[in-house]
Short mmCIF file of C-alpha atoms in Angstrom, two decimals:
data_model
loop_
_atom_site.label_atom_id
_atom_site.label_comp_id
_atom_site.label_asym_id
_atom_site.label_seq_id
_atom_site.Cartn_x
_atom_site.Cartn_y
_atom_site.Cartn_z
CA MET J 529 -24.13 -2.56 33.29
CA LEU J 530 -23.93 -1.65 29.61
CA LEU J 531 -20.37 -2.97 29.48
CA LEU J 532 -21.52 -6.30 30.94
CA LEU J 533 -24.31 -6.57 28.35
CA LEU J 534 -21.87 -5.78 25.55
CA GLY J 535 -19.49 -8.45 26.83
CA ILE J 536 -22.28 -11.05 26.89
CA ILE J 537 -23.32 -10.16 23.33
CA VAL J 538 -19.72 -10.43 22.08
CA LEU J 539 -19.34 -13.79 23.83
CA HIS J 540 -22.55 -15.15 22.25
CA VAL J 541 -21.57 -13.99 18.76
CA THR J 542 -18.12 -15.55 19.19
CA VAL J 543 -19.64 -18.87 20.27
CA LEU J 544 -22.05 -18.80 17.32
CA VAL J 545 -19.20 -18.21 14.85
CA LEU J 546 -17.15 -21.02 16.40
CA LEU J 547 -20.16 -23.35 16.18
CA PHE J 548 -20.60 -22.65 12.47
CA VAL J 549 -16.89 -23.02 11.77
CA SER J 550 -16.58 -26.30 13.69
CA THR J 551 -19.60 -27.75 11.88
CA ILE J 552 -18.52 -26.68 8.39
CA VAL J 553 -14.71 -27.05 8.49
CA SER J 554 -13.45 -29.94 6.42
CA GLN J 555 -10.34 -31.03 8.31
CA TRP J 556 -10.59 -31.74 12.01
CA LEU J 557 -7.82 -34.32 12.10
CA VAL J 558 -4.88 -34.24 9.68
CA ASN J 559 -2.25 -36.97 9.76
CA GLY J 560 0.12 -36.94 6.78
CA GLU J 561 -1.94 -37.91 3.74
CA HIS J 562 -5.09 -38.63 5.76
CA ALA J 563 -7.67 -36.00 6.77
CA ALA J 564 -10.83 -36.70 8.73
CA ASP J 565 -13.76 -34.59 9.83
CA LEU J 566 -17.33 -34.95 11.00
CA TRP J 567 -18.70 -35.89 7.58
CA GLN J 568 -16.00 -37.72 5.60
CA ASN J 569 -12.53 -39.29 5.67
CA CYS J 570 -10.14 -38.35 2.87
CA THR J 571 -6.77 -39.65 1.70
CA SER J 572 -4.55 -37.70 -0.67
CA GLY J 573 -2.07 -40.24 -1.98
CA PRO J 574 -1.65 -40.64 -5.74
CA ALA J 575 -5.34 -39.73 -6.08
CA PHE J 576 -7.64 -37.84 -3.74
CA HIS J 577 -10.31 -40.21 -2.33
CA CYS J 578 -13.06 -39.34 0.14
CA LEU J 579 -15.33 -41.79 1.90
CA ALA J 580 -18.27 -41.11 4.17
CA SER J 581 -17.48 -41.20 7.87
CA SER J 582 -18.01 -44.46 9.65
CA SER J 583 -21.48 -45.39 10.78
CA ASN J 584 -20.67 -45.50 14.48
CA GLU J 585 -23.61 -44.58 16.67
CA TRP J 586 -21.62 -41.99 18.59
CA LEU J 587 -20.55 -40.25 15.38
CA GLN J 588 -24.12 -40.11 14.09
CA SER J 589 -25.26 -38.64 17.40
CA VAL J 590 -22.52 -35.99 17.23
CA GLN J 591 -23.59 -35.11 13.67
CA ALA J 592 -27.22 -34.81 14.76
CA MET J 593 -26.36 -32.65 17.78
CA MET J 594 -24.18 -30.32 15.68
CA ILE J 595 -26.98 -29.80 13.14
CA LEU J 596 -29.57 -29.27 15.89
CA SER J 597 -27.33 -26.78 17.68
CA VAL J 598 -26.88 -24.77 14.47
CA ILE J 599 -30.65 -24.78 13.82
CA PHE J 600 -31.56 -23.77 17.38
CA SER J 601 -28.89 -21.08 17.54
CA VAL J 602 -30.26 -19.50 14.37
CA LEU J 603 -33.79 -19.56 15.78
#
């Protein structure tokens, strides 16, 4: 029973770390000189330019759910 409890705790800590990493990481999609993530789109041609992510409703809902999941997991 103790081994099962330890396994559940390790699984929860692993999921919490992956949640933080996936929310904070700055490059979800990399394609040559273009990198995109949850918060901004960047191009690294002659100069490095970053623009805010598009204002699609689905992207804003994903951003809100990621922030809420981090807040509720900390609580």
